[in-house]
XYZ file of N, CA and C in Angstrom:
852
model
N -12.769 -30.536 -7.983
C -13.541 -29.372 -7.685
C -12.610 -28.358 -6.857
N -12.491 -27.241 -7.325
C -11.560 -26.279 -6.502
C -12.113 -25.674 -5.293
N -11.508 -25.625 -4.293
C -11.726 -25.010 -2.956
C -11.990 -23.607 -2.976
N -13.087 -23.196 -2.310
C -13.441 -21.704 -2.349
C -12.783 -21.101 -1.058
N -12.745 -19.860 -0.901
C -11.955 -19.295 0.176
C -12.544 -17.802 0.477
N -12.434 -17.435 1.679
C -12.696 -16.147 1.981
C -11.704 -15.041 1.525
N -12.053 -13.836 1.215
C -11.109 -12.784 0.772
C -11.242 -11.646 1.553
N -10.415 -10.683 1.386
C -10.505 -9.348 2.115
C -11.720 -8.684 1.844
N -12.182 -8.914 0.608
C -13.364 -8.179 0.087
C -14.568 -8.479 0.894
N -14.604 -9.610 1.244
C -15.861 -10.062 1.991
C -16.608 -11.151 1.438
N -16.434 -11.458 0.122
C -17.194 -12.664 -0.470
C -16.255 -13.743 -0.532
N -16.817 -14.797 -1.297
C -15.776 -16.013 -1.507
C -15.562 -15.967 -2.932
N -14.412 -16.481 -3.239
C -14.186 -16.872 -4.620
C -13.311 -18.005 -4.886
N -13.198 -18.282 -6.215
C -12.237 -19.495 -6.592
C -10.905 -18.936 -6.892
N -9.989 -19.297 -6.252
C -8.622 -18.846 -6.568
C -8.157 -18.857 -8.095
N -7.613 -17.675 -8.298
C -7.283 -17.638 -9.862
C -5.722 -17.313 -9.841
N -5.134 -17.638 -11.029
C -3.704 -17.253 -11.099
C -3.794 -15.787 -11.312
N -2.660 -15.080 -10.869
C -2.587 -13.710 -10.945
C -2.217 -13.221 -12.442
N -2.878 -12.229 -12.954
C -2.668 -11.775 -14.343
C -1.208 -10.969 -14.366
N -0.710 -11.057 -15.363
C 0.615 -10.229 -15.544
C 0.230 -8.725 -15.354
N 1.020 -7.924 -14.757
C 0.680 -6.459 -14.842
C 0.834 -5.946 -16.103
N 0.359 -4.724 -16.240
C 0.532 -3.804 -17.378
C 1.065 -2.562 -16.969
N 2.092 -2.047 -17.688
C 2.760 -0.910 -17.512
C 1.881 0.282 -17.789
N 2.009 1.370 -16.948
C 1.381 2.683 -17.282
C 2.407 3.614 -17.551
N 1.985 4.712 -18.401
C 2.935 5.731 -18.724
C 2.890 6.872 -17.723
N 3.390 7.848 -17.904
C 3.435 9.007 -16.962
C 2.279 9.763 -17.046
N 1.969 10.530 -15.753
C 0.655 11.277 -15.898
C 0.766 12.383 -17.091
N 1.846 12.853 -17.418
C 1.934 13.724 -18.490
C 1.400 13.154 -19.868
N 1.745 11.908 -20.040
C 1.280 11.295 -21.158
C -0.228 11.105 -21.211
N -0.790 10.752 -19.986
C -2.286 10.594 -19.887
C -2.842 12.018 -20.232
N -2.454 13.042 -19.799
C -3.178 14.393 -20.065
C -3.025 14.655 -21.650
N -1.916 14.446 -22.152
C -1.766 14.706 -23.639
C -2.762 13.854 -24.389
N -2.830 12.492 -23.971
C -3.737 11.628 -24.739
C -5.156 12.037 -24.615
N -5.432 12.618 -23.404
C -6.931 13.097 -23.278
C -7.098 14.244 -24.089
N -6.096 15.158 -24.289
C -6.460 16.342 -25.016
C -6.493 15.824 -26.561
N -5.739 14.955 -26.934
C -5.525 14.442 -28.419
C -6.795 13.783 -28.773
N -7.433 13.114 -27.926
C -8.554 12.245 -28.296
C -9.811 13.059 -27.941
N -9.828 14.151 -27.282
C -10.974 14.826 -27.000
C -11.934 14.275 -26.075
N -11.511 13.249 -25.258
C -12.386 12.617 -24.335
C -12.187 13.221 -22.968
N -13.416 13.038 -22.322
C -13.628 13.561 -21.011
C -13.165 12.706 -19.702
N -13.086 11.438 -20.010
C -13.030 10.429 -18.911
C -11.545 10.105 -18.759
N -10.792 10.649 -17.668
C -9.466 10.443 -17.454
C -9.304 8.994 -17.162
N -10.206 8.344 -16.387
C -10.053 6.941 -15.871
C -9.839 6.045 -17.149
N -10.699 6.340 -18.078
C -10.582 5.407 -19.371
C -9.320 5.665 -20.148
N -8.828 6.804 -20.191
C -7.512 7.132 -20.814
C -6.319 6.397 -19.980
N -6.475 6.483 -18.817
C -5.371 5.781 -17.957
C -5.449 4.310 -18.172
N -6.635 3.772 -18.393
C -6.619 2.291 -18.630
C -6.226 2.013 -19.957
N -6.381 2.844 -20.934
C -5.890 2.560 -22.208
C -4.375 2.679 -22.153
N -3.821 3.605 -21.696
C -2.394 3.721 -21.709
C -1.774 2.440 -21.070
N -2.276 1.981 -19.818
C -1.836 0.758 -19.208
C -1.943 -0.538 -20.193
N -2.953 -0.682 -20.821
C -3.139 -1.670 -21.638
C -2.363 -1.681 -22.895
N -1.897 -0.341 -23.334
C -1.024 -0.356 -24.470
C 0.348 -0.950 -24.089
N 0.831 -0.931 -22.975
C 2.285 -1.315 -22.598
C 2.361 -2.520 -21.684
N 2.623 -3.558 -22.206
C 2.690 -4.797 -21.317
C 4.132 -5.026 -21.051
N 4.705 -4.974 -19.938
C 6.070 -5.077 -19.643
C 6.323 -6.191 -18.710
N 5.536 -7.049 -18.300
C 5.782 -8.196 -17.423
C 5.711 -7.534 -15.947
N 6.342 -8.132 -15.016
C 6.152 -7.869 -13.782
C 7.515 -7.383 -13.205
N 8.376 -6.748 -14.062
C 9.579 -6.240 -13.585
C 9.336 -4.838 -12.879
N 10.093 -4.819 -11.786
C 10.113 -3.582 -11.081
C 10.565 -2.373 -11.810
N 10.349 -1.027 -11.374
C 10.960 0.060 -12.157
C 12.367 0.071 -11.973
N 13.001 0.707 -13.161
C 14.379 0.472 -13.148
C 15.124 1.446 -12.192
N 16.206 0.986 -11.716
C 17.055 1.964 -10.846
C 16.498 2.375 -9.541
N 15.815 1.488 -8.797
C 15.238 1.644 -7.569
C 16.460 2.156 -6.632
N 16.122 3.167 -6.045
C 17.179 3.839 -5.124
C 17.574 2.979 -3.919
N 18.869 2.790 -3.583
C 19.220 1.931 -2.445
C 18.594 2.359 -1.032
N 18.297 3.637 -1.018
C 17.815 4.238 0.257
C 16.567 3.669 0.523
N 15.711 3.275 -0.458
C 14.578 2.693 -0.204
C 14.451 1.270 0.464
N 15.663 0.717 0.106
C 15.844 -0.711 0.643
C 15.990 -0.552 2.146
N 16.685 0.520 2.555
C 16.842 0.640 3.993
C 15.535 1.331 4.698
N 15.143 2.191 4.009
C 14.082 2.921 4.683
C 12.677 2.024 4.991
N 12.539 0.969 3.820
C 11.370 0.235 4.056
C 11.653 -1.256 4.483
N 12.824 -1.380 5.084
C 13.271 -2.653 5.687
C 12.859 -2.761 7.086
N 12.810 -4.062 7.540
C 12.522 -4.333 9.142
C 13.423 -3.440 10.044
N 14.681 -3.358 9.676
C 15.485 -2.588 10.564
C 15.227 -1.064 10.779
N 14.433 -0.417 9.801
C 14.139 0.985 10.019
C 13.124 1.047 11.130
N 13.372 1.999 12.139
C 12.629 1.869 13.228
C 11.223 2.454 13.192
N 10.283 1.833 12.595
C 8.969 2.448 12.637
C 7.955 1.556 13.242
N 8.398 0.274 13.728
C 7.625 -0.635 14.387
C 6.635 -1.283 13.521
N 6.902 -1.452 12.264
C 5.898 -2.206 11.397
C 5.633 -3.649 12.029
N 6.531 -4.261 12.556
C 6.325 -5.709 13.001
C 5.197 -5.768 14.023
N 4.770 -4.724 14.584
C 3.809 -4.793 15.640
C 2.388 -4.706 15.162
N 2.207 -4.694 13.659
C 0.790 -4.381 13.120
C 0.464 -5.548 12.142
N -0.678 -6.028 12.324
C -1.056 -7.133 11.318
C -2.237 -6.657 10.333
N -2.636 -5.491 10.589
C -3.745 -4.864 9.629
C -4.897 -5.685 9.665
N -5.195 -6.204 10.825
C -6.512 -6.978 10.924
C -6.443 -8.479 10.607
N -5.114 -8.855 10.071
C -5.043 -10.149 9.679
C -4.984 -11.069 10.904
N -4.785 -10.742 12.152
C -4.687 -11.520 13.274
C -6.272 -11.883 13.547
N -7.090 -10.958 13.399
C -8.563 -11.362 13.605
C -9.050 -12.403 12.584
N -8.676 -12.145 11.380
C -8.990 -12.980 10.088
C -8.499 -14.479 10.398
N -7.313 -14.555 10.920
C -6.841 -15.897 11.272
C -7.689 -16.522 12.378
N -7.935 -15.802 13.417
C -8.664 -16.442 14.582
C -10.196 -16.802 13.960
N -10.680 -16.095 13.157
C -12.033 -16.298 12.669
C -12.020 -17.463 11.566
N -10.857 -17.851 11.228
C -10.919 -18.938 10.240
C -10.996 -18.497 8.742
N -10.904 -17.045 8.640
C -11.020 -16.659 7.159
C -9.755 -16.635 6.413
N -8.545 -16.579 7.129
C -7.362 -16.927 6.546
C -6.493 -17.979 7.110
N -6.534 -19.078 6.674
C -5.784 -20.180 7.341
C -4.765 -20.949 6.552
N -4.463 -20.733 5.200
C -3.451 -21.317 4.526
C -2.814 -20.325 3.476
N -1.898 -20.874 2.683
C -1.164 -20.173 1.621
C -2.215 -19.311 0.608
N -3.243 -20.294 0.120
C -4.021 -19.794 -0.802
C -4.997 -18.686 -0.305
N -5.478 -18.810 0.829
C -6.401 -17.911 1.500
C -5.522 -16.500 1.832
N -4.243 -16.692 2.216
C -3.564 -15.613 2.519
C -3.192 -14.824 1.370
N -2.862 -15.469 0.244
C -2.549 -14.863 -1.056
C -3.823 -14.134 -1.590
N -4.914 -14.684 -1.508
C -6.062 -14.027 -1.932
C -6.437 -12.909 -1.080
N -6.186 -12.927 0.158
C -6.505 -11.733 1.137
C -5.677 -10.587 0.819
N -4.484 -10.721 0.614
C -3.365 -9.708 0.344
C -3.644 -9.253 -1.053
N -3.993 -10.059 -2.033
C -4.251 -9.516 -3.436
C -5.360 -8.631 -3.473
N -6.419 -8.754 -2.628
C -7.535 -7.911 -2.480
C -7.054 -6.477 -1.896
N -6.119 -6.551 -0.805
C -5.665 -5.326 -0.502
C -4.737 -4.597 -1.347
N -4.059 -5.273 -2.270
C -3.108 -4.747 -3.294
C -4.132 -4.059 -4.208
N -5.128 -4.653 -4.842
C -5.828 -4.209 -5.951
C -7.009 -3.402 -5.641
N -7.703 -3.669 -4.508
C -8.931 -3.018 -4.179
C -9.094 -2.397 -2.811
N -8.054 -2.408 -2.058
C -8.061 -1.972 -0.507
C -7.109 -1.087 -0.080
N -6.649 -1.328 0.949
C -5.797 -0.289 1.637
C -4.448 0.139 1.100
N -3.867 -0.920 0.559
C -2.632 -0.673 -0.179
C -2.754 0.158 -1.355
N -3.830 -0.084 -2.165
C -4.145 0.812 -3.409
C -4.254 2.210 -2.889
N -5.044 2.445 -1.909
C -5.296 3.648 -1.540
C -3.939 4.459 -0.883
N -3.284 3.590 -0.121
C -1.997 4.179 0.526
C -0.971 4.626 -0.640
N -0.877 3.885 -1.727
C -0.126 4.242 -2.935
C -0.545 5.549 -3.637
N -1.995 5.639 -3.730
C -2.375 6.862 -4.179
C -2.068 8.081 -3.270
N -2.120 7.922 -2.051
C -1.774 9.022 -1.049
C -0.338 9.246 -1.213
N 0.438 8.227 -1.205
C 2.003 8.329 -1.316
C 2.389 9.227 -2.596
N 1.748 8.749 -3.764
C 1.923 9.531 -4.965
C 1.469 11.116 -4.787
N 0.425 11.289 -4.231
C -0.081 12.747 -4.032
C 0.810 13.454 -3.259
N 1.273 12.933 -2.242
C 2.185 13.520 -1.110
C 3.624 13.821 -1.949
N 4.002 12.844 -2.711
C 5.292 13.061 -3.464
C 5.090 14.228 -4.466
N 4.123 14.345 -5.152
C 3.940 15.395 -6.128
C 3.700 16.719 -5.487
N 3.197 16.838 -4.234
C 2.865 18.090 -3.526
C 4.397 18.539 -3.118
N 5.168 17.841 -2.507
C 6.581 18.191 -2.275
C 7.309 18.389 -3.389
N 7.345 17.851 -4.482
C 8.094 17.980 -5.611
C 7.744 19.441 -6.236
N 6.401 19.719 -6.015
C 5.925 21.202 -6.454
C 6.025 22.240 -5.470
N 6.554 21.852 -4.222
C 6.490 22.845 -3.206
C 5.209 23.400 -2.764
N 4.247 22.432 -2.790
C 2.841 22.972 -2.606
C 2.417 22.359 -1.079
N 2.828 23.179 -0.170
C 2.470 22.852 1.279
C 1.079 22.807 1.578
N 0.199 23.503 0.846
C -1.280 23.393 1.204
C -1.681 21.777 0.577
N -1.242 21.517 -0.447
C -1.616 20.286 -1.007
C -1.166 19.255 -0.125
N 0.017 19.298 0.421
C 0.613 18.080 1.130
C -0.083 18.040 2.458
N -0.575 19.123 3.024
C -1.318 19.134 4.292
C -2.751 18.624 3.993
N -3.240 18.783 2.931
C -4.629 18.169 2.609
C -4.496 16.873 2.413
N -3.592 16.323 1.749
C -3.354 14.817 1.416
C -3.266 14.179 2.685
N -2.580 14.551 3.626
C -2.360 14.071 4.850
C -3.518 14.045 5.715
N -4.338 15.148 5.632
C -5.543 15.198 6.521
C -6.675 14.100 5.910
N -6.713 13.901 4.601
C -7.685 13.021 3.912
C -7.121 11.592 4.243
N -5.820 11.319 4.168
C -5.390 9.998 4.582
C -5.636 9.587 6.050
N -5.548 10.571 6.796
C -5.925 10.265 8.285
C -7.526 9.849 8.402
N -8.270 10.960 7.757
C -9.690 10.760 7.918
C -10.345 9.685 7.410
N -9.643 8.940 6.349
C -10.254 7.803 5.840
C -9.732 6.501 6.371
N -9.156 6.406 7.507
C -8.825 5.364 8.296
C -10.026 4.608 8.932
N -10.337 3.331 8.559
C -11.595 2.718 8.986
C -11.788 2.319 10.501
N -10.677 2.445 11.068
C -10.882 2.089 12.611
C -9.719 2.782 13.469
N -9.940 2.724 14.825
C -8.865 3.374 15.604
C -7.468 2.842 15.485
N -7.583 1.371 15.467
C -6.410 0.723 15.323
C -5.552 0.922 13.949
N -6.174 1.098 12.831
C -5.705 1.303 11.667
C -5.072 2.752 11.628
N -5.799 3.685 12.246
C -5.239 4.965 12.427
C -3.953 5.210 13.325
N -4.005 4.257 14.360
C -2.807 4.214 15.193
C -1.657 3.529 14.289
N -2.025 2.591 13.528
C -1.005 1.890 12.680
C -0.288 2.914 11.745
N -1.079 3.607 10.983
C -0.502 4.568 10.032
C 0.193 5.818 10.766
N -0.397 6.402 11.821
C 0.185 7.370 12.311
C 1.502 7.061 13.125
N 1.565 6.051 13.968
C 2.752 5.696 14.582
C 3.919 5.400 13.645
N 3.600 4.776 12.579
C 4.826 4.461 11.512
C 5.231 5.759 10.888
N 4.081 6.573 10.449
C 4.398 7.850 9.735
C 5.213 8.830 10.677
N 4.811 8.939 11.851
C 5.601 9.820 12.784
C 6.905 9.400 12.946
N 7.183 8.024 13.130
C 8.488 7.470 13.262
C 9.397 7.620 12.102
N 8.752 7.389 10.909
C 9.412 7.399 9.654
C 10.095 8.804 9.495
N 9.222 9.903 9.669
C 9.800 11.110 9.375
C 10.811 11.546 10.520
N 10.573 11.200 11.715
C 11.465 11.606 12.745
C 12.951 10.802 12.658
N 12.960 9.651 12.164
C 14.164 8.975 11.824
C 14.762 9.532 10.428
N 14.028 9.855 9.503
C 14.640 10.470 8.348
C 15.302 11.692 8.729
N 14.645 12.496 9.492
C 15.187 14.046 9.890
C 16.520 13.583 10.712
N 16.503 12.742 11.713
C 17.548 12.549 12.484
C 18.716 11.882 11.770
N 18.535 10.959 10.809
C 19.610 10.118 10.171
C 19.947 10.532 8.793
N 18.937 10.993 8.084
C 19.105 11.165 6.576
C 18.598 12.674 6.335
N 19.143 13.653 6.926
C 18.660 15.143 6.853
C 18.994 15.723 5.408
N 17.966 16.324 4.903
C 18.276 17.095 3.690
C 17.354 18.471 3.906
N 17.716 19.504 3.248
C 17.118 20.800 3.409
C 15.628 20.872 3.400
N 15.019 19.987 2.327
C 13.586 20.123 2.078
C 12.880 19.507 3.095
N 13.437 18.423 3.839
C 12.684 17.778 4.957
C 12.215 18.689 6.050
N 12.861 19.863 6.343
C 12.586 20.875 7.221
C 11.259 21.546 6.863
N 11.063 21.750 5.604
C 9.791 22.297 5.151
C 8.545 21.288 5.242
N 8.939 19.943 5.012
C 7.934 18.973 5.124
C 7.507 18.968 6.668
N 8.449 18.754 7.452
C 8.048 18.614 8.920
C 7.396 19.954 9.461
N 7.840 21.182 8.990
C 6.960 22.332 9.377
C 5.635 22.170 8.908
N 5.283 21.583 7.652
C 3.889 21.648 7.221
C 3.153 20.474 7.954
N 3.784 19.358 8.223
C 3.192 18.128 8.853
C 3.550 18.323 10.310
N 2.974 19.197 10.996
C 3.296 19.516 12.404
C 2.852 18.198 13.243
N 1.633 17.736 13.089
C 0.935 16.737 14.033
C 1.244 15.421 13.461
N 0.099 14.537 13.557
C 0.176 13.146 13.115
C 0.249 13.072 11.647
N 1.220 12.261 11.116
C 1.400 11.973 9.711
C 1.044 10.683 9.335
N 0.160 10.362 8.224
C -0.011 8.992 7.669
C 1.279 8.408 7.122
N 1.501 7.206 7.299
C 2.780 6.551 6.845
C 2.893 6.812 5.336
N 2.000 6.565 4.409
C 2.151 6.716 2.968
C 2.759 8.048 2.689
N 2.040 9.034 3.340
C 2.362 10.513 3.323
C 3.673 10.780 3.586
N 4.106 10.257 4.745
C 5.522 10.281 5.246
C 6.430 9.688 4.339
N 6.274 8.657 3.871
C 7.060 8.028 2.919
C 7.223 8.817 1.580
N 6.067 9.129 0.985
C 6.216 10.072 -0.324
C 6.797 11.259 -0.150
N 6.446 11.999 1.010
C 7.189 13.221 1.211
C 8.621 13.326 1.462
N 8.926 12.233 2.298
C 10.389 12.108 2.481
C 11.082 11.646 1.304
N 10.588 10.892 0.437
C 11.249 10.433 -0.825
C 11.437 11.538 -1.789
N 10.319 12.446 -1.789
C 10.287 13.546 -2.827
C 11.457 14.674 -2.185
N 11.514 14.830 -1.023
C 12.481 15.640 -0.294
C 13.972 15.194 -0.814
N 14.113 13.832 -0.904
C 15.524 13.471 -1.132
C 15.584 13.233 -2.778
N 14.570 13.676 -3.392
C 14.682 13.597 -4.964
C 14.641 12.126 -5.494
N 13.993 11.186 -4.819
C 13.994 9.793 -5.301
C 12.783 9.614 -6.307
N 12.912 8.981 -7.448
C 11.840 9.063 -8.423
C 10.662 8.187 -7.815
N 9.467 8.562 -8.206
C 8.112 8.034 -7.721
C 8.030 6.574 -8.047
N 8.246 6.127 -9.194
C 8.052 4.679 -9.645
C 8.616 3.831 -8.667
N 9.804 3.932 -8.358
C 10.594 3.187 -7.516
C 10.100 3.002 -6.017
N 9.638 4.316 -5.416
C 9.207 4.609 -4.209
C 7.812 3.725 -4.078
N 6.942 3.975 -4.962
C 5.572 3.063 -4.990
C 5.872 1.706 -4.939
N 6.706 1.250 -5.877
C 6.814 -0.402 -5.854
C 7.537 -0.855 -4.562
N 8.532 -0.080 -4.019
C 9.170 -0.497 -2.911
C 8.222 -0.454 -1.798
N 7.509 0.452 -1.574
C 6.515 0.564 -0.661
C 5.544 -0.550 -0.563
N 4.975 -0.884 -1.791
C 4.100 -1.921 -1.904
C 4.606 -3.384 -1.526
N 5.930 -3.508 -1.974
C 6.512 -4.871 -1.579
C 6.757 -4.914 -0.017
N 6.979 -3.777 0.519
C 7.383 -3.798 2.031
C 6.090 -4.226 2.794
N 4.891 -3.519 2.072
C 3.641 -3.689 2.962
C 3.327 -5.213 2.753
N 3.403 -5.866 1.646
C 3.137 -7.310 1.562
C 4.076 -8.108 2.396
N 5.241 -7.887 2.370
C 6.200 -8.588 3.131
C 6.008 -8.529 4.621
N 5.606 -7.253 4.996
C 5.231 -7.149 6.594
C 4.058 -8.107 6.881
N 2.998 -8.050 6.091
C 1.997 -8.700 6.333
C 2.181 -10.290 6.300
N 2.949 -10.690 5.403
C 3.294 -12.211 5.328
C 4.134 -12.468 6.487
N 4.927 -11.708 6.950
C 5.701 -11.732 8.242
C 4.894 -12.161 9.442
N 3.766 -11.324 9.351
C 2.630 -11.639 10.477
C 2.120 -12.855 10.456
N 1.827 -13.367 9.017
C 1.131 -14.515 8.835
C 1.945 -15.714 9.302
N 3.295 -15.561 9.263
C 4.166 -16.638 9.648
C 3.993 -16.780 11.143
N 4.067 -15.517 12.016
C 4.051 -15.540 13.538
C 2.622 -15.985 13.914
N 1.550 -15.753 12.973
C 0.206 -16.408 13.446
C 0.116 -17.904 13.008
N 1.198 -18.348 12.358
C 1.143 -19.874 12.083
C 0.146 -20.204 10.903
N -0.053 -19.116 10.085
C -0.805 -19.468 8.897
C -0.159 -20.082 7.691
N 1.103 -19.651 7.598
C 2.012 -20.348 6.550
C 3.390 -20.569 7.269
N 4.271 -21.330 6.629
C 5.571 -21.523 7.085
C 6.525 -20.536 6.066
N 7.768 -20.585 6.249
C 8.735 -19.675 5.739
C 8.632 -19.831 4.203
N 8.636 -20.978 3.644
C 8.815 -21.369 2.371
C 7.569 -20.793 1.674
N 6.381 -21.175 2.061
C 5.108 -20.720 1.610
C 4.972 -19.285 1.628
N 5.485 -18.611 2.638
C 5.537 -17.201 2.847
C 6.245 -16.526 1.591
N 7.406 -17.087 1.185
C 8.147 -16.481 0.072
C 7.323 -16.841 -1.207
N 6.661 -17.858 -1.336
C 5.903 -18.086 -2.435
C 4.554 -17.140 -2.661
N 4.078 -16.608 -1.502
C 2.972 -15.758 -1.543
C 3.578 -14.314 -2.016
N 4.661 -13.821 -1.623
C 5.327 -12.674 -1.864
C 5.581 -12.598 -3.385
N 6.346 -13.779 -3.761
C 6.699 -13.830 -5.212
C 5.371 -13.857 -6.065
N 4.324 -14.444 -5.666
C 2.933 -14.523 -6.470
C 2.496 -13.105 -6.522
N 2.637 -12.147 -5.543
C 1.967 -10.802 -5.521
C 2.788 -9.837 -6.181
N 4.002 -10.096 -6.632
C 4.908 -8.995 -7.184
C 4.244 -8.405 -8.431
N 3.634 -9.097 -9.263
C 3.105 -8.639 -10.379
C 1.920 -7.596 -10.028
N 1.122 -8.018 -9.084
C 0.031 -7.185 -8.610
C 0.394 -6.046 -8.190
N 1.689 -5.997 -7.229
C 2.202 -4.847 -6.749
C 2.649 -3.808 -7.744
N 3.288 -4.339 -8.832
C 3.880 -3.633 -9.831
C 2.866 -2.975 -10.529
N 1.721 -3.679 -10.788
C 0.724 -3.009 -11.461
C 0.010 -1.606 -10.834
N -0.140 -2.218 -9.396
C -0.787 -1.072 -8.502
C 0.135 0.182 -8.469
N 1.572 -0.083 -8.518
C 2.264 0.994 -8.348
C 2.160 1.896 -9.653
N 2.091 1.330 -10.736
C 2.042 2.053 -12.117
C 0.635 2.864 -12.071
N -0.398 2.310 -11.620
C -1.771 2.826 -11.678
C -1.648 4.074 -10.588
N -1.128 3.810 -9.434
C -0.997 5.063 -8.484
C -0.059 6.206 -9.066
N 0.881 5.874 -9.806
C 1.669 6.943 -10.339
C 0.873 7.919 -11.216
N -0.148 7.403 -11.813
C -1.141 8.220 -12.695
C -2.248 8.737 -11.755
N -2.480 8.080 -10.684
C -3.805 8.416 -10.050
C -3.784 9.782 -9.323
N -4.925 10.243 -9.032
C -5.232 11.472 -8.279
C -5.960 11.220 -7.079
N -6.323 12.059 -6.195
C -7.111 11.838 -5.026
C -8.470 11.431 -5.435
N -8.954 11.746 -6.572
C -10.262 11.251 -7.033
C -10.362 9.764 -7.384
N -9.209 9.306 -7.344
C -9.229 7.687 -7.618
C -9.223 6.990 -6.277
N -9.276 7.608 -5.069
C -9.311 6.921 -3.916
C -10.641 6.086 -3.803
N -10.580 5.012 -3.215
C -11.760 4.107 -3.035
C -11.337 2.599 -2.799
N -11.919 1.968 -1.815
C -11.788 0.536 -1.568
C -12.902 -0.363 -1.569
N -12.825 -1.695 -1.654
C -13.876 -2.520 -1.478
C -13.368 -3.666 -0.958
N -12.872 -3.470 0.320
C -12.409 -4.719 1.214
C -13.044 -4.698 2.646
N -14.418 -4.667 2.463
C -15.150 -4.654 3.777
C -14.853 -5.548 4.808
N -14.405 -6.774 4.494
C -14.051 -7.832 5.485
C -12.773 -7.341 6.149
N -11.906 -6.898 5.442
C -10.509 -6.244 6.052
C -10.761 -5.221 7.085
N -11.657 -4.223 6.695
C -12.039 -3.152 7.554
C -12.667 -3.663 8.626
N -13.681 -4.623 8.657
C -14.346 -5.013 9.664
C -13.451 -5.812 10.701
N -12.340 -6.435 10.104
C -11.579 -7.284 10.899
C -10.694 -6.256 11.871
N -10.390 -5.254 11.224
C -9.471 -4.112 12.130
C -10.497 -3.528 13.151
N -11.717 -3.404 12.967
C -12.652 -3.062 14.040
C -12.748 -4.076 15.042
N -13.043 -5.236 14.655
C -13.121 -6.410 15.611
C -11.941 -6.655 16.388
N -10.789 -6.488 15.871
C -9.415 -6.693 16.491
C -9.371 -5.911 17.786
N -10.150 -4.815 17.806
C -9.794 -3.821 19.002
C -10.427 -4.699 20.295
N -11.250 -5.548 20.188
C -11.755 -6.257 21.457
C -11.461 -7.755 21.355
N -10.551 -8.150 20.477
C -10.062 -9.488 20.465
C -9.279 -9.805 21.692
N -9.775 -11.029 22.330
C -9.237 -11.194 23.812
C -7.703 -11.508 23.766
N -7.262 -12.489 22.970
C -5.795 -12.783 22.974
C -5.181 -12.342 21.676
N -4.128 -11.590 21.666
C -3.676 -11.136 20.425
C -2.187 -10.682 20.605
N -1.344 -10.942 19.537
C 0.130 -10.622 19.318
C 0.245 -9.183 18.895
N -0.650 -8.681 18.145
C -0.405 -7.406 17.319
C -1.277 -6.174 17.811
N -0.775 -5.102 17.507
C -1.621 -3.882 17.828
C -2.632 -3.536 17.034
N -2.792 -4.162 15.790
C -3.867 -4.014 14.778
C -4.145 -5.322 14.124
């Protein structure tokens, strides 16, 4: 009999093997297909396109090496200081081994904060690519407004502000000045990454995939420090989630702000409860 486990969604479920991801086409292809079929439901068209093309769990081709640097632990955004509520989940016994950690993170990838962050990143990238300052500002305001707790807002703002500041100081390009003039106050982390990548002309597919992998790797690193898993199991968790991250990245490339939404209540509650956790290593 297989063991049941807690997940970030808040229910219990029997662990399942991850399904292979399905490729998505470009947003242009989605709109063309919508017109050709005469259908009004853009979400069903997106789903059809993804199901048409199955390319395994391979990352997008030609990921820009700058992304490896910008999203690595050496880039000074302070990601190591945040557990995204995982520390509280570990204390409560919701996440205590490799299987539970994998299930928790898979929920965040498919149905939770990472899914939303990828949509925000994609929208910010498109706004900068189109030189639409109003849209960029609106995306950032929405990303900040939808943070479920004070600590999660701190997490995204601290990293977002640091990311843009470091990019301007060490990787300057002309379009970054416009971005920083538009986003004068606090910036959500995915918005900063999307806007910065677009200013540098980096293709959106690679940005989304690299951002997702960095998110997973950072929380797995937190899990090691919380003694949930060891180093080898940590790598197994990351490897098992790569297909889900690839699928989420392809979905986000087609998504609009109308697709924002999450269903990971337990994770959100963990971020709230962490604010009063007595003994803690992390800021969230």
